Every structure is written in C-alpha cells, then in structure tokens.
Tab-separated table of C-alpha atoms and ligand atoms in Angstrom:
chain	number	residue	atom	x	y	z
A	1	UNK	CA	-21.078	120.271	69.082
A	2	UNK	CA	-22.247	123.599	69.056
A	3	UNK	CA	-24.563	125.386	71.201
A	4	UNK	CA	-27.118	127.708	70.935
A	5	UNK	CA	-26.267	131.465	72.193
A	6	UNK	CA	-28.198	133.551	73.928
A	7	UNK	CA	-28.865	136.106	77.136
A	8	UNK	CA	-32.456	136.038	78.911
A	9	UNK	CA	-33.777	138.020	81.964
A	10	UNK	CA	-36.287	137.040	83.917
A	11	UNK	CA	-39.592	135.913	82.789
A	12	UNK	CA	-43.244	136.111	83.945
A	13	UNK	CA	-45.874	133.915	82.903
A	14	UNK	CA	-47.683	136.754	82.142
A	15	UNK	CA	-44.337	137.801	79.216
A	16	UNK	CA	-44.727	134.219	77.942
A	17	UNK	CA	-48.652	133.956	77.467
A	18	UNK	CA	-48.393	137.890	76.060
A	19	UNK	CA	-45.935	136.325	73.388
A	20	UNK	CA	-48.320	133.541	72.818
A	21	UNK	CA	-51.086	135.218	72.437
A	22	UNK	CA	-53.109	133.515	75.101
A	23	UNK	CA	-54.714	134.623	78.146
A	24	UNK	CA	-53.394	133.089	81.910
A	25	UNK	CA	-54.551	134.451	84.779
A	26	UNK	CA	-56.362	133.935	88.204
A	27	UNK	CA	-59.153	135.507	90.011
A	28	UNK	CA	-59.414	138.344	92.362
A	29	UNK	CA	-61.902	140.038	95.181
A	30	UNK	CA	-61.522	144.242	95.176
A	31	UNK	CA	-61.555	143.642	98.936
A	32	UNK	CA	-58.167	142.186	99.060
A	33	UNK	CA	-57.026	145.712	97.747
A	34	UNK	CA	-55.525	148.061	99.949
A	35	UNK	CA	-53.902	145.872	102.502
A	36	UNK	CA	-56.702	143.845	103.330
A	37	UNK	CA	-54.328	140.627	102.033
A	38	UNK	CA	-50.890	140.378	101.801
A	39	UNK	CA	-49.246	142.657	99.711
A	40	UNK	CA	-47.712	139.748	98.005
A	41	UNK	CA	-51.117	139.271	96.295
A	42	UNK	CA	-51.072	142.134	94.092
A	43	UNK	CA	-47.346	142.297	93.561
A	44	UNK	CA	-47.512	138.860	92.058
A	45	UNK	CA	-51.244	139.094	90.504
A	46	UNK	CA	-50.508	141.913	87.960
A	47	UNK	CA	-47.139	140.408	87.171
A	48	UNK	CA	-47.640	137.243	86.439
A	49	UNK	CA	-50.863	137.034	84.853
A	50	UNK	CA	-53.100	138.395	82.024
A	51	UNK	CA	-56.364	137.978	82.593
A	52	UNK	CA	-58.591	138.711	85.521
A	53	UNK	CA	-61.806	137.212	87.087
A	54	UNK	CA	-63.707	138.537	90.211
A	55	UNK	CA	-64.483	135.354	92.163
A	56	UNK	CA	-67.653	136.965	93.450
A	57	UNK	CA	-68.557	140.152	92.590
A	58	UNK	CA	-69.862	140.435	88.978
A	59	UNK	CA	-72.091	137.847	90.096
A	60	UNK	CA	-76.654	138.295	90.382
A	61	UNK	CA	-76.042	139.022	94.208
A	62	UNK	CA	-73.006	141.132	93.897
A	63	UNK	CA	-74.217	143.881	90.732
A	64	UNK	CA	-78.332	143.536	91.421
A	65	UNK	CA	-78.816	143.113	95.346
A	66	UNK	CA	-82.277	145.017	95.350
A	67	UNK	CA	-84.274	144.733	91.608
A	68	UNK	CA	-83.451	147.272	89.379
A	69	UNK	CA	-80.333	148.744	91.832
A	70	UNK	CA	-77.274	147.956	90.448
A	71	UNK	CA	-73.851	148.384	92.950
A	72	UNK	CA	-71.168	148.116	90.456
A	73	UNK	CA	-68.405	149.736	93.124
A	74	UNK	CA	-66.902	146.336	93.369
A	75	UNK	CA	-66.604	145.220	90.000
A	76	UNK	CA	-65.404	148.737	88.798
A	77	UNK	CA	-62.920	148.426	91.470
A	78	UNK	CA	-61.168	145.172	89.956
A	79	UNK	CA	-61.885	146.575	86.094
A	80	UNK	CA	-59.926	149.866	87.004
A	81	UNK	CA	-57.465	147.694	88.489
A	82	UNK	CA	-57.128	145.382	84.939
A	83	UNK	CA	-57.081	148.778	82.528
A	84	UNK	CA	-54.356	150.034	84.837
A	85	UNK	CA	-52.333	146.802	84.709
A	86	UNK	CA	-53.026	145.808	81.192
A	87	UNK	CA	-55.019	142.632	81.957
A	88	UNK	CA	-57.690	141.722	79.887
A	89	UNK	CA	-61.107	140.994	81.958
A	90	UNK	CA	-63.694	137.652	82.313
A	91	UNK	CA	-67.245	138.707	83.389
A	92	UNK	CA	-68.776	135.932	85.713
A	93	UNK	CA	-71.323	135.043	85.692
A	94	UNK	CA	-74.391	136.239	83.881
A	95	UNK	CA	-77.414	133.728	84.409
A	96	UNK	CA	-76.419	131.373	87.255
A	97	UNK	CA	-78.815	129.414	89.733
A	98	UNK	CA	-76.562	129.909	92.263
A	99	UNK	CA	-75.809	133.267	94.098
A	100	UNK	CA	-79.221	134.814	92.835
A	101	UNK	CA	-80.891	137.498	95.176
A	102	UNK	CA	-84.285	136.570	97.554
A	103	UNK	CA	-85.939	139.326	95.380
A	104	UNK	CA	-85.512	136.689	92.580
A	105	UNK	CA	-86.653	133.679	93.839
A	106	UNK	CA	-89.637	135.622	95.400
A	107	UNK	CA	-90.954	135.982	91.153
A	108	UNK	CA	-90.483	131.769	91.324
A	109	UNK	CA	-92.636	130.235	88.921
A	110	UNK	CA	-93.422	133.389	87.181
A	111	UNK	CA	-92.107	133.247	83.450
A	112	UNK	CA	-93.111	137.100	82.148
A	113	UNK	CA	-91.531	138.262	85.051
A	114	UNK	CA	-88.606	136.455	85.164
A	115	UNK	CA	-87.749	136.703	81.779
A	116	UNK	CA	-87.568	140.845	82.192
A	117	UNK	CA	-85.705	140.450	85.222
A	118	UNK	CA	-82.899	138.679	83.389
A	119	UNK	CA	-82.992	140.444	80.428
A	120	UNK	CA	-83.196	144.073	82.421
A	121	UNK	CA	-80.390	142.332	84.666
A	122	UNK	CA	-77.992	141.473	81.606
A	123	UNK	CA	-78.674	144.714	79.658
A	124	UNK	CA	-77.725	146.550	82.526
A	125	UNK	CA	-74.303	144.705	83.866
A	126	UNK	CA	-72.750	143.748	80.272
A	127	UNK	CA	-74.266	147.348	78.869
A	128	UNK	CA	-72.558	149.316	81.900
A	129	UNK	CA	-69.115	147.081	80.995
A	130	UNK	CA	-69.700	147.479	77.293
A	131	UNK	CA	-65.901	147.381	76.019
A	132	UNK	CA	-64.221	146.535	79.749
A	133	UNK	CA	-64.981	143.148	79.716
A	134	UNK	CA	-63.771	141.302	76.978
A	135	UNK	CA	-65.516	138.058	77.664
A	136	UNK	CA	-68.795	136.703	79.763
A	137	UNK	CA	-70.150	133.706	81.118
A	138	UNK	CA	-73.266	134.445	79.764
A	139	UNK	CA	-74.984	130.796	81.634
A	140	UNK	CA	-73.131	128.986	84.259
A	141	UNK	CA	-74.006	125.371	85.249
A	142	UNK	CA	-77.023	125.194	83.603
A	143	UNK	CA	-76.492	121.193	83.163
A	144	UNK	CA	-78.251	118.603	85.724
A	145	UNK	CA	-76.000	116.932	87.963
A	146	UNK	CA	-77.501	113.762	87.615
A	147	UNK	CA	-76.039	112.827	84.038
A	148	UNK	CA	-79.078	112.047	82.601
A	149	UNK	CA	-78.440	114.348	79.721
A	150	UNK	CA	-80.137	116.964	80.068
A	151	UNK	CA	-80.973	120.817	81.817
A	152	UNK	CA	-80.909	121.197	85.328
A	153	UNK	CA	-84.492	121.368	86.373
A	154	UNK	CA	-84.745	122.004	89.713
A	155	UNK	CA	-82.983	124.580	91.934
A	156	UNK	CA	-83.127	126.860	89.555
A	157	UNK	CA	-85.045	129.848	89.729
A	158	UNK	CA	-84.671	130.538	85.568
A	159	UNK	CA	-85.099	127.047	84.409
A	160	UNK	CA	-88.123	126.053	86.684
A	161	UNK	CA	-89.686	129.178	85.601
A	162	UNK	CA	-88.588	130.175	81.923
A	163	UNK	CA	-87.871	126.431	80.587
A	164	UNK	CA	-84.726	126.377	78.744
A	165	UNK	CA	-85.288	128.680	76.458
A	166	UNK	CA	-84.094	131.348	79.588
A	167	UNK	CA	-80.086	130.162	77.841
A	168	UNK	CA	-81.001	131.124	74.230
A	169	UNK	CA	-82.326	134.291	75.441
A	170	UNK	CA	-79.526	135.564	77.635
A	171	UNK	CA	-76.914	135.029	74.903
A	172	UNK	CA	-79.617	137.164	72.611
A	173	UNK	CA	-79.694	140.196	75.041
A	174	UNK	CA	-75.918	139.719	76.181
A	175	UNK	CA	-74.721	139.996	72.825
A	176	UNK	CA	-77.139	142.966	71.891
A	177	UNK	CA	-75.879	144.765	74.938
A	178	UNK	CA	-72.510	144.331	73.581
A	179	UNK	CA	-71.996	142.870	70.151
A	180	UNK	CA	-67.960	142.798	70.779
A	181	UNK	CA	-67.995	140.440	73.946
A	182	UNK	CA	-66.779	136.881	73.883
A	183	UNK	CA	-69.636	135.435	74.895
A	184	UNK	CA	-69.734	131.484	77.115
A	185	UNK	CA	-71.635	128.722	78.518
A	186	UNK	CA	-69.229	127.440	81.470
A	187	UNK	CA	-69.652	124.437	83.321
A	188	UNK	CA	-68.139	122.043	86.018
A	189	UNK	CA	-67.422	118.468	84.843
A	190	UNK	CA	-67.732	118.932	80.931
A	191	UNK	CA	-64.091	117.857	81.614
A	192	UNK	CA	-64.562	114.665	82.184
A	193	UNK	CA	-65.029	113.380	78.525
A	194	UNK	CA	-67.390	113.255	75.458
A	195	UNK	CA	-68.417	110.301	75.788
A	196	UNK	CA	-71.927	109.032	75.166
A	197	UNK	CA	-74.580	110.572	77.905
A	198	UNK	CA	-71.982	112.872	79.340
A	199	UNK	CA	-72.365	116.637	80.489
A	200	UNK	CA	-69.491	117.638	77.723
A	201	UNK	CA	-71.795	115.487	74.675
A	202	UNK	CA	-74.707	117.368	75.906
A	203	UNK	CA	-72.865	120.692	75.896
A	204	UNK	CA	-71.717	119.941	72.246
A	205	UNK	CA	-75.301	118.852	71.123
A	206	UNK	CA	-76.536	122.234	72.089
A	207	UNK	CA	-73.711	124.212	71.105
A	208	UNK	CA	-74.507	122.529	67.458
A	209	UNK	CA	-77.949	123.903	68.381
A	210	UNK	CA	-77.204	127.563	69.053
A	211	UNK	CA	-74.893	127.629	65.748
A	212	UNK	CA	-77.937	126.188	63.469
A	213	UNK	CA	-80.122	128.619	65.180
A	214	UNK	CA	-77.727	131.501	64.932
A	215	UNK	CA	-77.376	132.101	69.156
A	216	UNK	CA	-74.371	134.278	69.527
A	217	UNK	CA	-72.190	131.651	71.342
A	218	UNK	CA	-68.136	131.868	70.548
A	219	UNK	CA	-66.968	129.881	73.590
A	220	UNK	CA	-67.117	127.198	75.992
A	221	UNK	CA	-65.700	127.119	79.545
A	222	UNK	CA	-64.736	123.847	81.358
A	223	UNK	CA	-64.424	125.309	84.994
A	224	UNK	CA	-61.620	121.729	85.647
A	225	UNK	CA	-62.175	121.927	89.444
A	226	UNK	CA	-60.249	118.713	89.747
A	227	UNK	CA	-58.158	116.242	92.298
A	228	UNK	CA	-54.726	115.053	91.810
A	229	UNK	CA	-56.285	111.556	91.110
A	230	UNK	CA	-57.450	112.715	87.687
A	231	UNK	CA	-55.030	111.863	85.849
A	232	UNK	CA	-56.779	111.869	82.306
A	233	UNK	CA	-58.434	114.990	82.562
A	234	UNK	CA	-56.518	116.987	80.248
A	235	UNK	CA	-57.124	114.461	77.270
A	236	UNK	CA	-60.473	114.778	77.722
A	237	UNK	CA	-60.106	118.687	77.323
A	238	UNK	CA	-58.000	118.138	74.686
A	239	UNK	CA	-60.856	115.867	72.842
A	240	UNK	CA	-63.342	118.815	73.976
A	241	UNK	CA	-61.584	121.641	72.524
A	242	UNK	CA	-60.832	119.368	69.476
A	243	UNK	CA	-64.899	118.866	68.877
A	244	UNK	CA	-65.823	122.219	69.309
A	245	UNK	CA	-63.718	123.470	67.099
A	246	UNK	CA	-65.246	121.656	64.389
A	247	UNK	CA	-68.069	123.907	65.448
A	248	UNK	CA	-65.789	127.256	65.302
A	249	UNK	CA	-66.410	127.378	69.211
A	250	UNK	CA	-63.541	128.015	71.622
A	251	UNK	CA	-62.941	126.227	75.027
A	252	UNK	CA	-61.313	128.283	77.811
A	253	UNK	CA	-60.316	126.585	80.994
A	254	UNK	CA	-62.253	129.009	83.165
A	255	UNK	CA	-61.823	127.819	87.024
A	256	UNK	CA	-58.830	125.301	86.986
A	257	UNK	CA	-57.547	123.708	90.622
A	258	UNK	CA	-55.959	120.695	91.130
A	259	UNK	CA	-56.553	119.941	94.928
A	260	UNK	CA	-55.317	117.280	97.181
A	261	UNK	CA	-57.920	115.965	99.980
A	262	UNK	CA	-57.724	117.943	102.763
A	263	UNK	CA	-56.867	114.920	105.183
A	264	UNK	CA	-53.502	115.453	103.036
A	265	UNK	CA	-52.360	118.770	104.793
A	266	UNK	CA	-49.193	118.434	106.556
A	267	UNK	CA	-48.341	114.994	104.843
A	268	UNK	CA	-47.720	115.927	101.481
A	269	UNK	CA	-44.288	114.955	100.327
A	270	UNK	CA	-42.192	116.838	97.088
A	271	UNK	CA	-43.152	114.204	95.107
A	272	UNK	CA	-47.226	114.748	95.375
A	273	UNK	CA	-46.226	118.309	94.426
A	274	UNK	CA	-44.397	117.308	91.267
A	275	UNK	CA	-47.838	115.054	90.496
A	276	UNK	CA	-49.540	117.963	90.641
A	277	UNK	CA	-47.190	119.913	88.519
A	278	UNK	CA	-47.004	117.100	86.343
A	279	UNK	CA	-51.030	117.564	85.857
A	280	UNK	CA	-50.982	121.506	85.263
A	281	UNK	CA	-48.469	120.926	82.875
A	282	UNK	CA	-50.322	119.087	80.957
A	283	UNK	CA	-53.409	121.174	80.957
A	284	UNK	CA	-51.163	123.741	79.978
A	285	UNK	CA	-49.638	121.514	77.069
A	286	UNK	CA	-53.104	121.132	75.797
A	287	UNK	CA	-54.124	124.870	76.143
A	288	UNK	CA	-50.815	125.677	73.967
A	289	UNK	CA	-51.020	122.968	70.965
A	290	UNK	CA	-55.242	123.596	70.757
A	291	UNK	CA	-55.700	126.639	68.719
A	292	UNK	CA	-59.170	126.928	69.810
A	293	UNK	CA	-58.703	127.619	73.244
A	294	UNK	CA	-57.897	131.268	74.614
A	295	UNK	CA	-57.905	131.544	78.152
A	296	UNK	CA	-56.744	129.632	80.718
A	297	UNK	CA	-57.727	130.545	84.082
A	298	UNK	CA	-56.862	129.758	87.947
A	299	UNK	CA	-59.577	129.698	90.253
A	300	UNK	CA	-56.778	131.080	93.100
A	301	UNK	CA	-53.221	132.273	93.433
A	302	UNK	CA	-52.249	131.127	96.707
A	303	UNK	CA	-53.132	128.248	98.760
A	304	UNK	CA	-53.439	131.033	102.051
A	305	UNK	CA	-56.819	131.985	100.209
A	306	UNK	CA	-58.746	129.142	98.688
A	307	UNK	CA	-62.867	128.157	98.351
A	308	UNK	CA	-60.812	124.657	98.314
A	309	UNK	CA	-60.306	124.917	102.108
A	310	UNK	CA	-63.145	126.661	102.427
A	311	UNK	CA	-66.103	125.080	100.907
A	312	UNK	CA	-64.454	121.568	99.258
A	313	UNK	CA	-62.743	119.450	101.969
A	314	UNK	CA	-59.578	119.832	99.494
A	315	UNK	CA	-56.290	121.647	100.081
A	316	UNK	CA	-53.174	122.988	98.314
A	317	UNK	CA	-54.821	123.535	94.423
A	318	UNK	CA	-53.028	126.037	93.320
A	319	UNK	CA	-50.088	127.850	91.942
A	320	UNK	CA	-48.416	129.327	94.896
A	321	UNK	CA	-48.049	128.267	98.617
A	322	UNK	CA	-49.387	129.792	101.791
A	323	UNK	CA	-46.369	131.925	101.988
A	324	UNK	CA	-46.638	132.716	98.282
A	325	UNK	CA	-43.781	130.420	97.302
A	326	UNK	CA	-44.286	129.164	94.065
A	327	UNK	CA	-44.909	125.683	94.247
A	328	UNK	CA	-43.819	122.962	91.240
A	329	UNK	CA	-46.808	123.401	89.433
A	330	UNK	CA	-45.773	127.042	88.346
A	331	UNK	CA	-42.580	125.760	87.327
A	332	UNK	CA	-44.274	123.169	85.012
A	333	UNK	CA	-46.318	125.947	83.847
A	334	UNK	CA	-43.303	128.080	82.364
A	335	UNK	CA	-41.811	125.053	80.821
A	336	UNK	CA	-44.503	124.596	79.516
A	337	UNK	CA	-44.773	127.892	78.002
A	338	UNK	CA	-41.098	127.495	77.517
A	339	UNK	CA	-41.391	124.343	75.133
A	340	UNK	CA	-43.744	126.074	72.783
A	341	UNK	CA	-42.465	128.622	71.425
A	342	UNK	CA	-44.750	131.666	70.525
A	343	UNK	CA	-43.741	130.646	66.682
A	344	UNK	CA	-45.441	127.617	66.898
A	345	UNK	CA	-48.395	128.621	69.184
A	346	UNK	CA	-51.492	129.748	67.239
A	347	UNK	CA	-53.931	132.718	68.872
A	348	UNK	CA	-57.455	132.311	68.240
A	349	UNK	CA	-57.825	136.128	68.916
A	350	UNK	CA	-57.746	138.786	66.090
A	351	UNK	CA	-54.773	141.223	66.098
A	352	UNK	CA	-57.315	144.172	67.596
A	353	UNK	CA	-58.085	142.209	70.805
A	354	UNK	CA	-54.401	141.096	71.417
A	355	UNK	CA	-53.021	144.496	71.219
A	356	UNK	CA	-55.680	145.910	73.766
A	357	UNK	CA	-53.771	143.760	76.083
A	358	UNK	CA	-51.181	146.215	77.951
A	359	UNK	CA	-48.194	147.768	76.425
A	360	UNK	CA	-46.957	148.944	79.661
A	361	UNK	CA	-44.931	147.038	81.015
A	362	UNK	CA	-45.200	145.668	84.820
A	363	UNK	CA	-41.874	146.569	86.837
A	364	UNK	CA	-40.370	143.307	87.577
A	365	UNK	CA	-38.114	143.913	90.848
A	366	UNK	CA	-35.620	141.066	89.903
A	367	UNK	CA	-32.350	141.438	87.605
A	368	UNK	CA	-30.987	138.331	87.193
A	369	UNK	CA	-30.255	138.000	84.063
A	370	UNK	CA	-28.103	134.941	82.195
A	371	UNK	CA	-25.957	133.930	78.747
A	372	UNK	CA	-25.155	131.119	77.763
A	373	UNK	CA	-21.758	130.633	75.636
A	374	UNK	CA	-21.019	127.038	74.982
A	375	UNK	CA	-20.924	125.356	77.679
A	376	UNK	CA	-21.069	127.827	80.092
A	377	UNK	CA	-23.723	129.641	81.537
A	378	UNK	CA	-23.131	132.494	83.063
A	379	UNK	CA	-25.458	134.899	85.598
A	380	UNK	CA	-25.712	138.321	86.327
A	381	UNK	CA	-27.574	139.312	89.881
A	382	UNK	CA	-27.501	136.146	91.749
A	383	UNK	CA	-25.519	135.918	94.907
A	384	UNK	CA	-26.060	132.228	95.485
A	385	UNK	CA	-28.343	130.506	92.557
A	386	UNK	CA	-29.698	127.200	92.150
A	387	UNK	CA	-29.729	126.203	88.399
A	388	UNK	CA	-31.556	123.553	87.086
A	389	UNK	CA	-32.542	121.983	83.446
A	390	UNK	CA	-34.678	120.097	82.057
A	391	UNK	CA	-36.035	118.059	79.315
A	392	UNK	CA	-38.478	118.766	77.206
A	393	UNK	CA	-40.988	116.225	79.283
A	394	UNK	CA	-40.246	118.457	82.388
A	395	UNK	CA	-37.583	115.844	83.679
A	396	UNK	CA	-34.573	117.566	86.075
A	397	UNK	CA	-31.060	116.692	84.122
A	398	UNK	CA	-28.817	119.359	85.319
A	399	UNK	CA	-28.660	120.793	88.990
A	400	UNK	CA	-26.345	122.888	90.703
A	401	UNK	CA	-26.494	124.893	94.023
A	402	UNK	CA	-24.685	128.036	94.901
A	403	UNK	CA	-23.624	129.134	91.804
A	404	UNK	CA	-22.445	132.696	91.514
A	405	UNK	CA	-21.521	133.933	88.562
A	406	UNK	CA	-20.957	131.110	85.862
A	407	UNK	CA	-21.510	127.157	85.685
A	408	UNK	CA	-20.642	124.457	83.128
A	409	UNK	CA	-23.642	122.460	82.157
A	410	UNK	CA	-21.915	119.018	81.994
A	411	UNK	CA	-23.488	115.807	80.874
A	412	UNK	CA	-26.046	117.438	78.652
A	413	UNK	CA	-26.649	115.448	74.994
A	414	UNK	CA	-28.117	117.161	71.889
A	415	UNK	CA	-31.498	118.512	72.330
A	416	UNK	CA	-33.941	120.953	73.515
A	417	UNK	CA	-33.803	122.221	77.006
A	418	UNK	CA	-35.103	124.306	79.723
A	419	UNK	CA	-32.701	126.093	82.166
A	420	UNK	CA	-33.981	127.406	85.265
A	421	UNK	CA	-31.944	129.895	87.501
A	422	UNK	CA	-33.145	130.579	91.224
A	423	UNK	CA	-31.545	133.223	93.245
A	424	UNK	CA	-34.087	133.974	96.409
A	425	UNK	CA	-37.430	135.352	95.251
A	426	UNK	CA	-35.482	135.756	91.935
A	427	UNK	CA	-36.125	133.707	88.905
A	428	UNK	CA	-35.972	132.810	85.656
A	429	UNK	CA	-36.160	130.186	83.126
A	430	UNK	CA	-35.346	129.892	79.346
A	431	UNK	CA	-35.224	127.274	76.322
A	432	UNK	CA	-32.034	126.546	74.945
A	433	UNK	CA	-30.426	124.037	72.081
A	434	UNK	CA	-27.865	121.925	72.293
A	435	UNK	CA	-26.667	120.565	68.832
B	1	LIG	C1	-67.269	130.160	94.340
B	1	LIG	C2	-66.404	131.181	95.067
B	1	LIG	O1	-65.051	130.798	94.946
B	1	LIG	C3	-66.805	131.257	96.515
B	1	LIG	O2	-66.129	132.334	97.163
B	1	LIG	C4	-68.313	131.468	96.635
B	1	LIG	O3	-68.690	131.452	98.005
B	1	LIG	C5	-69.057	130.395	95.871
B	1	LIG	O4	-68.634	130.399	94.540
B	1	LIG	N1	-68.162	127.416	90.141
B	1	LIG	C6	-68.290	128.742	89.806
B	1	LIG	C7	-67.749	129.774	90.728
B	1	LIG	O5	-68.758	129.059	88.713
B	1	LIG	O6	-68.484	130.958	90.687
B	1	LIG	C8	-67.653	129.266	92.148
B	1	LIG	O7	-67.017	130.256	92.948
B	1	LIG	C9	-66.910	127.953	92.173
B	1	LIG	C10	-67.637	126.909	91.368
C-alpha cells in the first residue's frame, strides 16, 4: 500500500465553491452591520461564502416606499459590502405579490397604470445596479397555491390587474435595463417534483414558453424551504435541473432551510442533526454533479436569526447554531465539496463572470495546517485536535481526540477519504487516497 501525499490548510466553503466554480452563500440585512448582531456574523459571512442575498431590502417596499422615490441606502449598503469582500450578488425580488407598497395596491385593478409602475419600478432598481448585481429574481411566486396548474390569481396586485402577461413583461424591461444580468423566475415548492399537475411541470411548460417566444429567462430558482421529513427532495431537484436543462435554463437553489418543527427545540438529539446533514448533503451532491445549476443559496447563517422561528413554527434550519457553532450539516457540506473535486465539477458560468468573483483573499484567522505521509498524519497549530474521516457517503471511520501533533490513521482500507481536523474554532478538512 501506498498513500497519497499531501499538506492542506484550512478550508472555507467559500475556497471550495471558488475552485468549483459555483456560487454558496446565505443572505444578509445591512442592519446587522456595525454591531447591531454579533460580530460573529460578518466574520463568518464573508469567509465562508460567495454569494450574497439581502433578505429584505432589494425588495418593492424596501427600494420604492413612496412611487417614483427610490431609497437604495440599504441595498447599496450590502452591495458595497459584496464588492469589498469579493462576493458575487442575487437581486430579490423584482415583481413579487408580497411586500408591495399601499401606494401599489391603491392603482388595484388598473392595468395602464400598473404596468408603468412596474416597468418604471424595474428600470429604475436593476438600471441603478446595472453591473452590481449579477443575477435577479425578476418574478417571485407567481404560481397559485392551490395546484391547479396554473397563475396565482388572487392576492396579487400585478396578476389581478395586468393578467399574466405582467411576467413576460418584467423579464422584457429587466433585461433591457441590464442585458448582462442572470435573469429568474423563483418559486417555493417547484421542489417537490415534475410530476403531472405540479407547480415545477407548470414552471417548465412556461419556461418552454418564454424560450419559443424569445423572453430573456436563463434561470430558475427553487427557494427548497423544506422539513427534515423530506427526504426525497433533492431527487426531485435533481430531475428539475435535469429538465431544464434540456431547455438551456439553469436552476439555482435560491432560499434553502431544512427546519425541524419547532415543538422539537430542546429535544433534538445528535442524531436528528446528522439527518439533517445527511439532507444538505445531498442537495449539495446534486448542486455539484448538475452542470446546470449555479448558485446555491441559504436562506440564514445561524439558527440565533431565523424567519423559521419567526414566521414558520420551525426551528434549527440552518448551517450554524445559536452560538455560531457549526452544526453537522456544514460538515456534510465540505465533504461534499470535498468528494467532487473541482476537476470533475462543471461551471455553467463563462470565464468573465467567474473571475469577477474576488481575488482578494479573506484573512482566515486559523493556521492549522496538516500532511499526511503514509500513515501518519501530522498537524501543525492544534493544541488538542479531534480528527475524524470519512467515507465517501459521509460515514465516520476514523476518530481520535486530543491529538497534538501527529496520529496514525489505523484500520483504513483502499479508497477515497475525507479527513477532518478540529482544534477549537479551528478547522479543516481534506480528501485523501489510500491505495
Ligand atoms: C421572508 C424574510 O425572510 C422575512 O424577513 C420577511 O418578513 C418575509 O419574507 N420566500 C421569499 C423570501 O421569496 O423573500 C421570504 O423572505 C421567504 C419566502
């Protein structure tokens, strides 16, 4: 036997998904600048992740509070933020029913005047980001609930008033305003199949539609706001992504979180949290091998700041605990990353939008650093680390505490591997061969 040789430092996901590249990231509010969360927040936001989303404030409300007076402090906030820190932006969300200003609704009914209220709105927000953000939901949740295949048609101030034409249109004027934007149509339970008379089948029927018709549509988002019960969610993505590529469409996982009910907090045991590892890992398997999809997004960091507490009687979706801990699921994440190898993962972006992403480099505070020769794997930084490995299906197979400076990985057989060091807040994790 011989083994493969090599030294590592620590890793971000954000290194991994740069290599790949992909697009991971999670969303932010410009309030939580400046102190106003814990300083955690940022610290871990710009290193780990590549790709940014204001939860709130690109939204109608947010950029158009009074008609025709744009307040773009926020949003230029968070975009200043992502050209300092190399991330690449999402604009959300463009033509929504929900979080649309009084003045709006007050035009209800009124189809001249609502269609140069959107059109005014969208030349104005994407024209004023022209070049900052690289992507938008253009429509958002324009689907009915009731799966009866077909538009939402009531509750929404554009459809009730414009028909649907209102969706062809915005992609017309968002793309005018700026011809280089990605441009979507994101949704909430498109991830849930294509099966017949389902929200995804009508989302492909149309996106066939826009093609024929020459609508500037390049991507799909499936928002995946899921439970830990949904077990064959990511198949279903994987079918999604696999059909619209046949239509040269991408699918981005826009708002992904994987929440247990909240009855759950308090009781959840280290074995729900490897479930829900088990989940993300998969979504992230399926992001990796699909070469249509390009972003993959987290609606959340840490479970301290959720809308899953807040507004969906679910807890604990995300990444990174309440005391910013990361959880299992971000280790299933980076082996994830870690068992495709940027060789074998395809980018569906163009070499001039992949090297916009930053060159500069985020200071990562950690130095552990590793080698492995033979057997033996030896560390550099740790004063007490916990190393683990595991297969290539994310199972533990190696795992020892305290280690200092060098350990033997004993019982391994020939294969592919994943070796994860832990030292503190210090990480990192690495593939390695074993012949
Ligand atoms: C949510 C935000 O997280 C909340 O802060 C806000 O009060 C309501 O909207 N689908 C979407 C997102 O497209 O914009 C929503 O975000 C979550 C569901």
């Amino acid at each position: 036997m011989d083994y493969f040789s090599s030294a590592f430092a620590d890793e971000t996901i954000r290194d991994l998904a740069k290599e790949r590249g992909r697009f991971i990231g999670t969303i932010l509010n410009s309030e939580w600048f400046n102190d106003a969360i814990e300083p955690e927040f940022e610290e871990i936001h710009k290193t780990q992740f590549n790709v940014v989303v204001a939860e709130n404030e690109m939204k109608f409300d947010a950029t158009e509070p009074s008609e025709n007076k744009f307040n773009y402090a926020k949003g230029d906030k968070m975009v200043e933020y992502a050209q300092a820190n190399g991330l690449r932006v999402r604009g959300h969300a463009l033509a929504w029913h929900s979080q649309v200003p009084g003045w709006v609704n007050n035009y209800s009914g009124q189809k001249e005047k609502l269609l140069s209220v959107l059109k005014n709105h969208i030349d104005s927000v994407v024209g004023h980001w022209k070049g900052k953000v690289a992507e938008w939901d253009v429509v958002n949740e324009a689907i009915n609930d009731d799966y009866n295949h077909d538009w939402r048609s009531t509750g929404s101030v554009w459809y009730e008033g414009i028909g649907p034409e209102f969706l062809d249109s915005a992609f017309v004027w968002a793309h005018a305003a700026d011809p280089n934007a990605e441009l979507c149509y994101n949704d909430y339970a498109v991830e849930w199949g294509i099966n017949e008379g389902s929200k995804a089948g009508f989302v492909l029927e149309q996106v066939k539609r826009w093609k024929a018709n020459g609508i500037p549509i390049t991507c799909v988002g499936t928002q995946t706001h899921i439970e830990i019960a949904h077990e064959t969610t990511p198949q279903n993505v994987r079918a999604f992504a696999k059909a619209l590529a046949e239509l040269d469409v991408k699918l981005n996982i826009t708002e992904l979180d994987i929440g247990f009910p909240k009855g759950s907090a308090g009781k959840l045991t280290a074995a729900d949290y490897e479930k829900q590892g088990h989940l993300y890992r998969q979504f992230m398997d399926v992001f990796l091998e699909e070469p249509n999809m390009g972003e993959f997004v987290i609606w959340g960091l840490t479970d301290a700041h959720s809308w899953l507490d807040e507004q969906q009687g679910k807890t604990e979706g995300l990444l990174y605990d309440k005391q910013y801990k990361p959880k299992p699921a971000f280790d299933s994440i980076m082996v994830s990353l870690k068992a495709h190898p940027a060789s074998e993962v395809k980018s569906p972006y163009p070499d001039s939008v992949l090297i916009q992403q930053a060159t500069k480099f985020v200071a990562v505070t950690s130095k552990l650093s590793a080698q492995i020769t033979g057997r033996i794997l030896s560390i550099a930084g740790a004063t007490a680390a916990k190393v683990d490995v595991f297969d290539m299906q994310g199972r533990p197979v190696f795992s020892a505490k305290n280690v200092k400076k060098a350990v033997e990985l004993s019982g391994l057989s020939e294969g592919l591997f994943v070796v994860r060091v832990r030292d503190g807040s210090k990480r990192l994790m690495q593939r390695i061969t074993i012949k």
